[in-house]
mmCIF file of C-alpha atoms in Angstrom:
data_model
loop_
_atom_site.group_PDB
_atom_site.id
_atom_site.type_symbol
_atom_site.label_atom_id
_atom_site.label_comp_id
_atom_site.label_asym_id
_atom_site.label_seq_id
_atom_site.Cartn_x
_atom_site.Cartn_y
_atom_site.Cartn_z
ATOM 1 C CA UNK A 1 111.229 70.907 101.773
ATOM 2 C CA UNK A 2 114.588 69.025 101.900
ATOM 3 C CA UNK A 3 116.413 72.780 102.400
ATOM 4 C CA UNK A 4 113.730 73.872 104.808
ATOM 5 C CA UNK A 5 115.027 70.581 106.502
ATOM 6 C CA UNK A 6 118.312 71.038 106.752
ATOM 7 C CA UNK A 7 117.797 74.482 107.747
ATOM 8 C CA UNK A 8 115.770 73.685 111.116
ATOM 9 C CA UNK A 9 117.888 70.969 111.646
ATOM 10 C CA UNK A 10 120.914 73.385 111.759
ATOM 11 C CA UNK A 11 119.152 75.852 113.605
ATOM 12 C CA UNK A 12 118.029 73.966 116.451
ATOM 13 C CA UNK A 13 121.058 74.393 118.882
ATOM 14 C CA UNK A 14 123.815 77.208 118.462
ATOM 15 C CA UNK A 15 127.253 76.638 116.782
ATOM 16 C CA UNK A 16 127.560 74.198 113.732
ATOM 17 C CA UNK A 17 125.879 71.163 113.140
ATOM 18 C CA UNK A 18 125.563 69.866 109.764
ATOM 19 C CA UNK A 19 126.970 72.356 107.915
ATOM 20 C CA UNK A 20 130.786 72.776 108.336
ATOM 21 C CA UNK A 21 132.715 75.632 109.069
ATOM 22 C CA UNK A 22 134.215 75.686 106.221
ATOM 23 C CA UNK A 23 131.311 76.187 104.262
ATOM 24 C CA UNK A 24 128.656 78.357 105.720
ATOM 25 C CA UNK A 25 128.321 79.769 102.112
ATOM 26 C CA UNK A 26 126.382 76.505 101.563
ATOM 27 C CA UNK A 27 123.942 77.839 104.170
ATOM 28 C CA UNK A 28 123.337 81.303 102.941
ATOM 29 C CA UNK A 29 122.812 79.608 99.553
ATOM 30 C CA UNK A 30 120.215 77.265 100.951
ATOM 31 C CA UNK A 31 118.562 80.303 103.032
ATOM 32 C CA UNK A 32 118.392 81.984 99.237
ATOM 33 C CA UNK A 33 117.273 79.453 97.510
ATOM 34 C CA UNK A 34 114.302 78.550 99.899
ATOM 35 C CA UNK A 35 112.651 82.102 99.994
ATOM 36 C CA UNK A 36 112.856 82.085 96.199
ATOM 37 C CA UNK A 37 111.774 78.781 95.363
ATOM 38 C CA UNK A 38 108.944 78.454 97.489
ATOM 39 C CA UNK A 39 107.869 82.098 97.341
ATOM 40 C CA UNK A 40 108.015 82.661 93.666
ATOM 41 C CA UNK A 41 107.898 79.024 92.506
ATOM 42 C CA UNK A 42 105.293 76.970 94.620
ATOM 43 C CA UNK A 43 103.052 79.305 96.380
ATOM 44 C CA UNK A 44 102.833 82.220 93.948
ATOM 45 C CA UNK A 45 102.547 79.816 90.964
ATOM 46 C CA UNK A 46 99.957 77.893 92.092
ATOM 47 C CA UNK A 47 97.884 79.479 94.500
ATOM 48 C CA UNK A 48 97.495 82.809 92.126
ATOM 49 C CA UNK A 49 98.365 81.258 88.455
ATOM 50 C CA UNK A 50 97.289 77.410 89.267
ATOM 51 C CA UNK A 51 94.043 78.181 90.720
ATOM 52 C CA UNK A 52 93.422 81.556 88.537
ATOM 53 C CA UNK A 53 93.818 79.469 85.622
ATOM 54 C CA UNK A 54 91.339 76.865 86.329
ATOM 55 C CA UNK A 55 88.730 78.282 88.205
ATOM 56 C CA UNK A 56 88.535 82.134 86.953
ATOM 57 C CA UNK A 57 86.665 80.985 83.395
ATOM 58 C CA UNK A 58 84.570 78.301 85.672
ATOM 59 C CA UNK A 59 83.666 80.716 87.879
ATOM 60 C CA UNK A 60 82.995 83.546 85.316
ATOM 61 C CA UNK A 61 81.163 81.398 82.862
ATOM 62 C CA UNK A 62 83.726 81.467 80.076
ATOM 63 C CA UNK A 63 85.215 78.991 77.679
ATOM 64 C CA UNK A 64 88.855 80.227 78.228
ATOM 65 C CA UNK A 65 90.873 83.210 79.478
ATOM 66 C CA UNK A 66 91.257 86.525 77.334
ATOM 67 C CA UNK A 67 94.596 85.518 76.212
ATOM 68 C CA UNK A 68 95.197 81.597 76.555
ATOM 69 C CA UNK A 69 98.049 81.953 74.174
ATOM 70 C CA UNK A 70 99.705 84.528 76.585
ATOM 71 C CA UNK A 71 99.041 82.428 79.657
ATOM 72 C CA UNK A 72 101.299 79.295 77.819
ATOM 73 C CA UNK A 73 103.765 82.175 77.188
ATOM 74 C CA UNK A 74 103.721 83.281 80.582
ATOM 75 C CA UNK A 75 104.190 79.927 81.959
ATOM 76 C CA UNK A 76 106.899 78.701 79.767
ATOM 77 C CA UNK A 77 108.789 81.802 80.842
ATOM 78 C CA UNK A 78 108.686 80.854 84.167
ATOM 79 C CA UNK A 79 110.515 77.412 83.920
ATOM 80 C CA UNK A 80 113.685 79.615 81.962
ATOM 81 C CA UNK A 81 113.408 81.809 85.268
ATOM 82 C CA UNK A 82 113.748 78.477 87.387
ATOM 83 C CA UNK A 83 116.273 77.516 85.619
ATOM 84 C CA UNK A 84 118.301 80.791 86.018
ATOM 85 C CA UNK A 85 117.863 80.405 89.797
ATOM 86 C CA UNK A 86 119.409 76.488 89.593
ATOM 87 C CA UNK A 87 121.773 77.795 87.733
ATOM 88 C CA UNK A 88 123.170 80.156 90.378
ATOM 89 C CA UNK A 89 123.621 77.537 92.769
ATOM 90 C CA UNK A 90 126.349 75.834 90.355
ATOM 91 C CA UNK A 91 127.443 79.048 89.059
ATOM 92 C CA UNK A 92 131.094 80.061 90.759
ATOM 93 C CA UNK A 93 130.399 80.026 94.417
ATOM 94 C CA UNK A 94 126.173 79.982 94.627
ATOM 95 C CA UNK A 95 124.251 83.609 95.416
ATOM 96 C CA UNK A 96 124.869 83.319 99.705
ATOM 97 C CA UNK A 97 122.671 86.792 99.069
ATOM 98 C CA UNK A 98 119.158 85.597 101.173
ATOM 99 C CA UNK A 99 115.803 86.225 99.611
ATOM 100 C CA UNK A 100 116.345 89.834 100.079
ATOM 101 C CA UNK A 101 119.270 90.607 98.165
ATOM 102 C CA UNK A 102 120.530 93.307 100.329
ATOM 103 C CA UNK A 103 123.547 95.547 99.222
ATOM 104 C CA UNK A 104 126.726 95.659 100.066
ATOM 105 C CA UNK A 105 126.592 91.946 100.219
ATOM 106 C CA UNK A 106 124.769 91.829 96.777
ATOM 107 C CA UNK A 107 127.237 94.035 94.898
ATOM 108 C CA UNK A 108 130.443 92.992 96.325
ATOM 109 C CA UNK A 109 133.372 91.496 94.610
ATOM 110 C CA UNK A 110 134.445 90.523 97.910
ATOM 111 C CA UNK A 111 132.569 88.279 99.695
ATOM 112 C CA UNK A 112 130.347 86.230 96.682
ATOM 113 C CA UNK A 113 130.332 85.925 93.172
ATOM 114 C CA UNK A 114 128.931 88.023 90.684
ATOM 115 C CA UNK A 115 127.359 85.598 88.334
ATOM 116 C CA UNK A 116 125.504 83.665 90.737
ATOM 117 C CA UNK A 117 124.051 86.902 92.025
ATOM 118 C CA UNK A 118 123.194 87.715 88.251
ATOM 119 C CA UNK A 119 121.336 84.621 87.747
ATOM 120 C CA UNK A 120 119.148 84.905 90.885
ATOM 121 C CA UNK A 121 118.569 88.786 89.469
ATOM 122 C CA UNK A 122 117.326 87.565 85.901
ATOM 123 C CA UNK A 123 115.716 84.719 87.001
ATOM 124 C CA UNK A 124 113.591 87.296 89.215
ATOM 125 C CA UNK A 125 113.035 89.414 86.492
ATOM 126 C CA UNK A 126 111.747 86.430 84.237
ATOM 127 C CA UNK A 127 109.484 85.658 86.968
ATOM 128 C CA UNK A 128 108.015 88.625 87.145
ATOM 129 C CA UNK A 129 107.391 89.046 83.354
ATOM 130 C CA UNK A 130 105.511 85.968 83.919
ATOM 131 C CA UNK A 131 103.396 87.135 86.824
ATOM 132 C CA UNK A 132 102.262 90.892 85.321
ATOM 133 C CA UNK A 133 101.553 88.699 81.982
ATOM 134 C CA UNK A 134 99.372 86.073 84.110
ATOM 135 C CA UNK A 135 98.164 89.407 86.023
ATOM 136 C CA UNK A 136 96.839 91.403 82.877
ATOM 137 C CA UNK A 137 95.270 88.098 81.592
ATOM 138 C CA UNK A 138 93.265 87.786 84.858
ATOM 139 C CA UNK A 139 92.251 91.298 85.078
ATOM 140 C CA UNK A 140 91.196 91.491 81.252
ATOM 141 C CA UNK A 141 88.971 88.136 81.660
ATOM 142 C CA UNK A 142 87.552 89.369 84.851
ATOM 143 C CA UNK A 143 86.416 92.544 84.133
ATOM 144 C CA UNK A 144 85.351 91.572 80.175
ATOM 145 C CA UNK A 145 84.625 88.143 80.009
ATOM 146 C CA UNK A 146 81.876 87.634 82.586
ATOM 147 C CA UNK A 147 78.965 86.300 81.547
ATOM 148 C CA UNK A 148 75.808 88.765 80.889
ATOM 149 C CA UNK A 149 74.326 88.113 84.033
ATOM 150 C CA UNK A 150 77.173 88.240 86.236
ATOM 151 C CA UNK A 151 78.069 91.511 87.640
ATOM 152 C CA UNK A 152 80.940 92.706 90.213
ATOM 153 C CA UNK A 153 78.504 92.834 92.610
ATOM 154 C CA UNK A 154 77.157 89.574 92.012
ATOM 155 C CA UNK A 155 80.553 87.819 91.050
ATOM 156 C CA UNK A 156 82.403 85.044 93.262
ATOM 157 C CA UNK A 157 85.031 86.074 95.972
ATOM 158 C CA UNK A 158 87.728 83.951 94.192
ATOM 159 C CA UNK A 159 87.891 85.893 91.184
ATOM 160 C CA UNK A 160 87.557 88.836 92.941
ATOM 161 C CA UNK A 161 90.889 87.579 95.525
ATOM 162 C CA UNK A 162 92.553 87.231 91.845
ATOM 163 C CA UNK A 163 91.077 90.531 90.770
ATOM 164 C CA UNK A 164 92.779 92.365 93.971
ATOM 165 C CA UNK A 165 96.096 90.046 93.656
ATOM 166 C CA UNK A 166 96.763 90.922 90.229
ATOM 167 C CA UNK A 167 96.517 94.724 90.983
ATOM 168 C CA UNK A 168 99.188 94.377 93.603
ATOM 169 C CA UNK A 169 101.377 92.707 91.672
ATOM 170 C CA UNK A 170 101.417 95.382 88.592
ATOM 171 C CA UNK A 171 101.501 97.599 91.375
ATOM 172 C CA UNK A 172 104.771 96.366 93.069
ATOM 173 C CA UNK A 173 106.420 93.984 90.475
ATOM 174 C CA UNK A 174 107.706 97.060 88.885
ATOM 175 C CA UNK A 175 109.360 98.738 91.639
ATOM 176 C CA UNK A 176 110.990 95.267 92.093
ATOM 177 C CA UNK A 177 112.569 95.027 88.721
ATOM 178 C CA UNK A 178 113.766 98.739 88.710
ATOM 179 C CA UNK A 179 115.765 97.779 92.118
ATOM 180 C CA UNK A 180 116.877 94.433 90.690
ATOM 181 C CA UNK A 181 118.324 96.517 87.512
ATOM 182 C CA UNK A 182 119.957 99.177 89.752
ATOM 183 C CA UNK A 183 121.631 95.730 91.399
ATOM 184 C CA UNK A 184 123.116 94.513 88.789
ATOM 185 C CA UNK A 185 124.110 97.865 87.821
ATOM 186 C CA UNK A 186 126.306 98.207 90.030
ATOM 187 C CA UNK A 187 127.225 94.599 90.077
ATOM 188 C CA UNK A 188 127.899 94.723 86.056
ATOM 189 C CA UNK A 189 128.519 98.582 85.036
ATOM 190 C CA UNK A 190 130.396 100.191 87.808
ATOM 191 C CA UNK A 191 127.486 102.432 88.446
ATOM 192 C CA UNK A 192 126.952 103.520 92.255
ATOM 193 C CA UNK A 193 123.572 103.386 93.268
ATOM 194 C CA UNK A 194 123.985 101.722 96.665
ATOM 195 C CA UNK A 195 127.298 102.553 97.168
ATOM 196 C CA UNK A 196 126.940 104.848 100.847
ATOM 197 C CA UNK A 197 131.267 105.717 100.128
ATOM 198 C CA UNK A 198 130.320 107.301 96.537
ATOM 199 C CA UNK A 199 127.170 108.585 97.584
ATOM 200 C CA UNK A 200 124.842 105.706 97.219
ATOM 201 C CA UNK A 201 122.532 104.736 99.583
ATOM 202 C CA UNK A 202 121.526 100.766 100.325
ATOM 203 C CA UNK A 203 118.630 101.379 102.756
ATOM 204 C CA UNK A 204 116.883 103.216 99.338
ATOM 205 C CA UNK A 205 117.050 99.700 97.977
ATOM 206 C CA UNK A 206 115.506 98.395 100.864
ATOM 207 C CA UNK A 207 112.457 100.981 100.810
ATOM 208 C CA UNK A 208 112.264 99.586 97.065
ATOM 209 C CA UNK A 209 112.651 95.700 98.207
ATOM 210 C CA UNK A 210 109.757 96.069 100.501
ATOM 211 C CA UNK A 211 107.496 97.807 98.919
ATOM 212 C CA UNK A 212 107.440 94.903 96.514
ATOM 213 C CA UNK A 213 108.239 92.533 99.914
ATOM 214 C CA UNK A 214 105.509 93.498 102.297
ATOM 215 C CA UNK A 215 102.594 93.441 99.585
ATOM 216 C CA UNK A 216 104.250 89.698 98.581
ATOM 217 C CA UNK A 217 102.408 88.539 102.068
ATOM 218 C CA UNK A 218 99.044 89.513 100.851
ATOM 219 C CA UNK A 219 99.370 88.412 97.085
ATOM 220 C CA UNK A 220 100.394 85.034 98.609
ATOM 221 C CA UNK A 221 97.016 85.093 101.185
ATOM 222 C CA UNK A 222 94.518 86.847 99.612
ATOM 223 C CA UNK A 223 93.641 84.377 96.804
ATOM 224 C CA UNK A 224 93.783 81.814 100.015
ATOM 225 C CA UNK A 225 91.418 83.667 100.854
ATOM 226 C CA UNK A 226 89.205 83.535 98.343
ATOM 227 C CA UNK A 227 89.512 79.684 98.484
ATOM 228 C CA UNK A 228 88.478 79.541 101.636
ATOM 229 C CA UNK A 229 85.430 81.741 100.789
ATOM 230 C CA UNK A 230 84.354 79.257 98.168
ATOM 231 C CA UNK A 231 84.994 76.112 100.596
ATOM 232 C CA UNK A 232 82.910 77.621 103.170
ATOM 233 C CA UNK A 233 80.065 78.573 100.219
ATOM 234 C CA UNK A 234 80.480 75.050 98.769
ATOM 235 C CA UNK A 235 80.070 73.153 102.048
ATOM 236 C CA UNK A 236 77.190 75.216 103.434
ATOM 237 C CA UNK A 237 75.087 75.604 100.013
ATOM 238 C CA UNK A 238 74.563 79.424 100.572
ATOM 239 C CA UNK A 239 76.431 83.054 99.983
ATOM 240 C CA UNK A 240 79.193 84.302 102.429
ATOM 241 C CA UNK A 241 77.826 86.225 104.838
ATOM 242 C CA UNK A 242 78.319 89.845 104.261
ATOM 243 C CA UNK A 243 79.349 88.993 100.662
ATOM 244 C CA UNK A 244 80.427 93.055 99.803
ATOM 245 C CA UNK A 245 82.118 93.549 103.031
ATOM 246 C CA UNK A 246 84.193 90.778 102.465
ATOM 247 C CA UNK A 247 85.248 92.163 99.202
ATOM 248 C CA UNK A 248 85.748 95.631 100.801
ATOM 249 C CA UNK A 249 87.716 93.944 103.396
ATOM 250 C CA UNK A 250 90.233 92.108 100.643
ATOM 251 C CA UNK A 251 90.551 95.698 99.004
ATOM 252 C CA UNK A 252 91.433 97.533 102.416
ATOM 253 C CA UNK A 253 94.006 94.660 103.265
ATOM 254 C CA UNK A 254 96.002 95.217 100.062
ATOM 255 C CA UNK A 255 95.596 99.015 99.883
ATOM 256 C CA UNK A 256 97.027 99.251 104.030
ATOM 257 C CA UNK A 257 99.461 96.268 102.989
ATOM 258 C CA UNK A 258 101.115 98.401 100.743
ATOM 259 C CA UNK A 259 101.514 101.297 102.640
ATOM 260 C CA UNK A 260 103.053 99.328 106.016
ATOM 261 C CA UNK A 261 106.827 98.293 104.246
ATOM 262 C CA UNK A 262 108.496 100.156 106.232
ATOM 263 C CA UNK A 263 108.123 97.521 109.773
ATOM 264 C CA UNK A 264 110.328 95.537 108.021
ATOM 265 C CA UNK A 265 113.087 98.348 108.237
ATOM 266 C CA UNK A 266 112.672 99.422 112.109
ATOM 267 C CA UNK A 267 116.516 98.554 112.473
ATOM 268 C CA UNK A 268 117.948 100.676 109.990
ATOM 269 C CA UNK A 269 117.015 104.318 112.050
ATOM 270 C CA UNK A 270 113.992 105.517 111.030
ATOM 271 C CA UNK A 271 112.788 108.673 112.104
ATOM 272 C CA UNK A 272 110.254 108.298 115.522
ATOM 273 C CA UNK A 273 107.013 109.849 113.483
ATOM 274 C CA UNK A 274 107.638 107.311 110.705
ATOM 275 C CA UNK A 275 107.779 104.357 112.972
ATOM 276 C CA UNK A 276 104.659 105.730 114.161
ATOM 277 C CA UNK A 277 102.643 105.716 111.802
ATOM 278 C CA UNK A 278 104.441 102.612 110.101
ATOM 279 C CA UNK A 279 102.693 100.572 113.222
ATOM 280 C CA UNK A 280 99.584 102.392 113.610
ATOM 281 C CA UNK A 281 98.885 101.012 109.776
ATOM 282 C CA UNK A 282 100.127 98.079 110.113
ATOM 283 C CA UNK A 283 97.558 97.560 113.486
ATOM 284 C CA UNK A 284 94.929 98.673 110.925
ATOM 285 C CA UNK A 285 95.365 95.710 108.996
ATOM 286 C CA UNK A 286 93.854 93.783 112.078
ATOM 287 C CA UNK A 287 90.129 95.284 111.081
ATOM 288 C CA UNK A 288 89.641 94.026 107.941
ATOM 289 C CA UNK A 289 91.527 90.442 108.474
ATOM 290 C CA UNK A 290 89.336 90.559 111.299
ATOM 291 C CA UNK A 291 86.093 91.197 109.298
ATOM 292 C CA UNK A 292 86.829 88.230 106.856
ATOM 293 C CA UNK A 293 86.970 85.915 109.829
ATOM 294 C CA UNK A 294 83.871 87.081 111.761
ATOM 295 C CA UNK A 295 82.088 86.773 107.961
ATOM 296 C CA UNK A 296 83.358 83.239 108.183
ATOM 297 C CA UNK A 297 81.935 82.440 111.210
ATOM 298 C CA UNK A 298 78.775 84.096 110.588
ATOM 299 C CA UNK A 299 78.201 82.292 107.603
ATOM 300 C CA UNK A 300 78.924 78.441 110.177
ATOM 301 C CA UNK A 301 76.423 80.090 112.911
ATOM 302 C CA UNK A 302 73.708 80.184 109.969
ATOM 303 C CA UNK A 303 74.171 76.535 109.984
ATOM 304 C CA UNK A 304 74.271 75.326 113.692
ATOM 305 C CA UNK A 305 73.944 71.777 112.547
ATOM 306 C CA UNK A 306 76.979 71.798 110.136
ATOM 307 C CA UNK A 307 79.297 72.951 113.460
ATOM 308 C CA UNK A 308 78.292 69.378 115.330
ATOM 309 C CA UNK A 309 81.200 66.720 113.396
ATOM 310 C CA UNK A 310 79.499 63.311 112.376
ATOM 311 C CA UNK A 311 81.319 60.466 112.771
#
């Protein structure tokens, strides 16, 4: 919150105000360490693993998760990533990367140093050890630890959020760590993969960022939106209206989520075909999100006297 601060603050009129001239470095830092530690440490954490962990054997009717020993594991891994990422604010000059960790800037000897930028990369690839761990445990107590009478038809929208979530995430956390590792690769081992002068080529790393990046929006909202679901079914007493559609709805916005990475690269030169059909999928997403929220309403308008506030 206190970086978020500072960056608004600095942001709200052109040239510098807080941050001196002499050390803009200290605001590429703070840019870094914002999308990491609220994306990977605060949202992801506790909206997917926080929640998971508590409600996913409530809601499925059993005494624990497949693997509780795993799940300690997996969170005890992610305070050593944490502290990886602290440690590449003190490390040298601080990893002045951003979030994104784009090369050249990223493998440069020139501009930042190399062991902060290592630290941010292992504490990364910590953190996503953790989150395929917590992922498999989910999916495993999901799909065989229901209890007898509960089927996937039949079965709550918040474990089936986490159900969708967790797919995504051993779907993209992967391509993630294989970019990371080409990183620090070149960073550590002289090798050249996003080197354009020796035949590298850093947008490739980009296509491999977001592919992990653009699904990262819907593993971050789609177990808020199971919440949701299960605030709306708790207040009202009754099933979300149009219980399957809303599930088919969750599973179209992360399979078209993770097809659309490529709006996040319009800059770079793509082709006019791909830009196409980058935005015609990414307008698709609209139907489903769309679906979810008229399900929402639908289930308020069954209730007319629950839409009139008491005081």
């Amino acid at each position: 919150t206190l970086i978020s601060v500072l960056i608004r603050i600095e942001l709200y009129s052109s040239g510098n105000r807080i941050i001196s001239p002499e050390n803009q470095n200290f605001y590429n830092i703070s840019i870094t360490l914002h999308g990491f530690l609220m994306i990977f440490f605060l949202v992801m954490p506790g909206l997917f693993g926080g929640f998971g962990n508590y409600f996913v054997p409530i809601f499925q009717g059993s005494p624990e998760v497949v693997y509780p020993r795993v799940n300690n594991f997996s969170i005890l891994i992610l305070f050593v990533s944490y502290l990886f990422i602290i440690l590449s604010l003190i490390s040298e000059f601080g990893g002045g990367t951003g979030w994104t960790l784009y090369p050249p800037l990223s493998t440069s000897f020139m501009s930042l140093s190399p062991s902060s930028t290592g630290n941010l990369i292992f504490g990364l690839l910590i953190s996503g050890i953790s989150s395929c761990l917590t992922s498999l445990n989910f999916w495993t107590t999901i799909l065989n630890l229901r209890s007898y009478y509960l089927t996937l038809k039949t079965m709550p929208l918040f474990p089936w959020a986490l159900l969708i979530t967790g797919g995504m995430l051993l779907l993209t956390l992967p391509i993630l760590s294989g970019a990371l590792l080409m990183v620090l690769a070149d960073l550590h081992s002289n090798t050249l993969f996003f080197d354009p002068i020796f035949g590298g080529d850093p947008i490739f790393y980009q296509h491999l960022f977001w592919f992990f990046g653009h699904p990262e929006v819907y593993i971050l909202i789609i177990p808020a939106f199971g919440i949701i679901s299960i605030i709306i079914s708790g207040i009202l007493q009754k099933i979300i209206f149009g219980n399957q559609s809303m599930i088919f709805a969750m599973s179209c916005i992360s399979l078209l989520g993770s097809l659309v990475w490529g709006h996040h690269m319009y800059t770079v030169g793509l082709e006019t075909d791909t830009r196409a059909y980058f935005t015609g999928v990414t307008i698709l997403i609209s139907l489903p999100t769309g679906t979810k929220i008229f399900n929402w309403l639908s289930t308020y308008l069954g209730n007319p006297s629950l839409l009139h506030l008491k005081t």
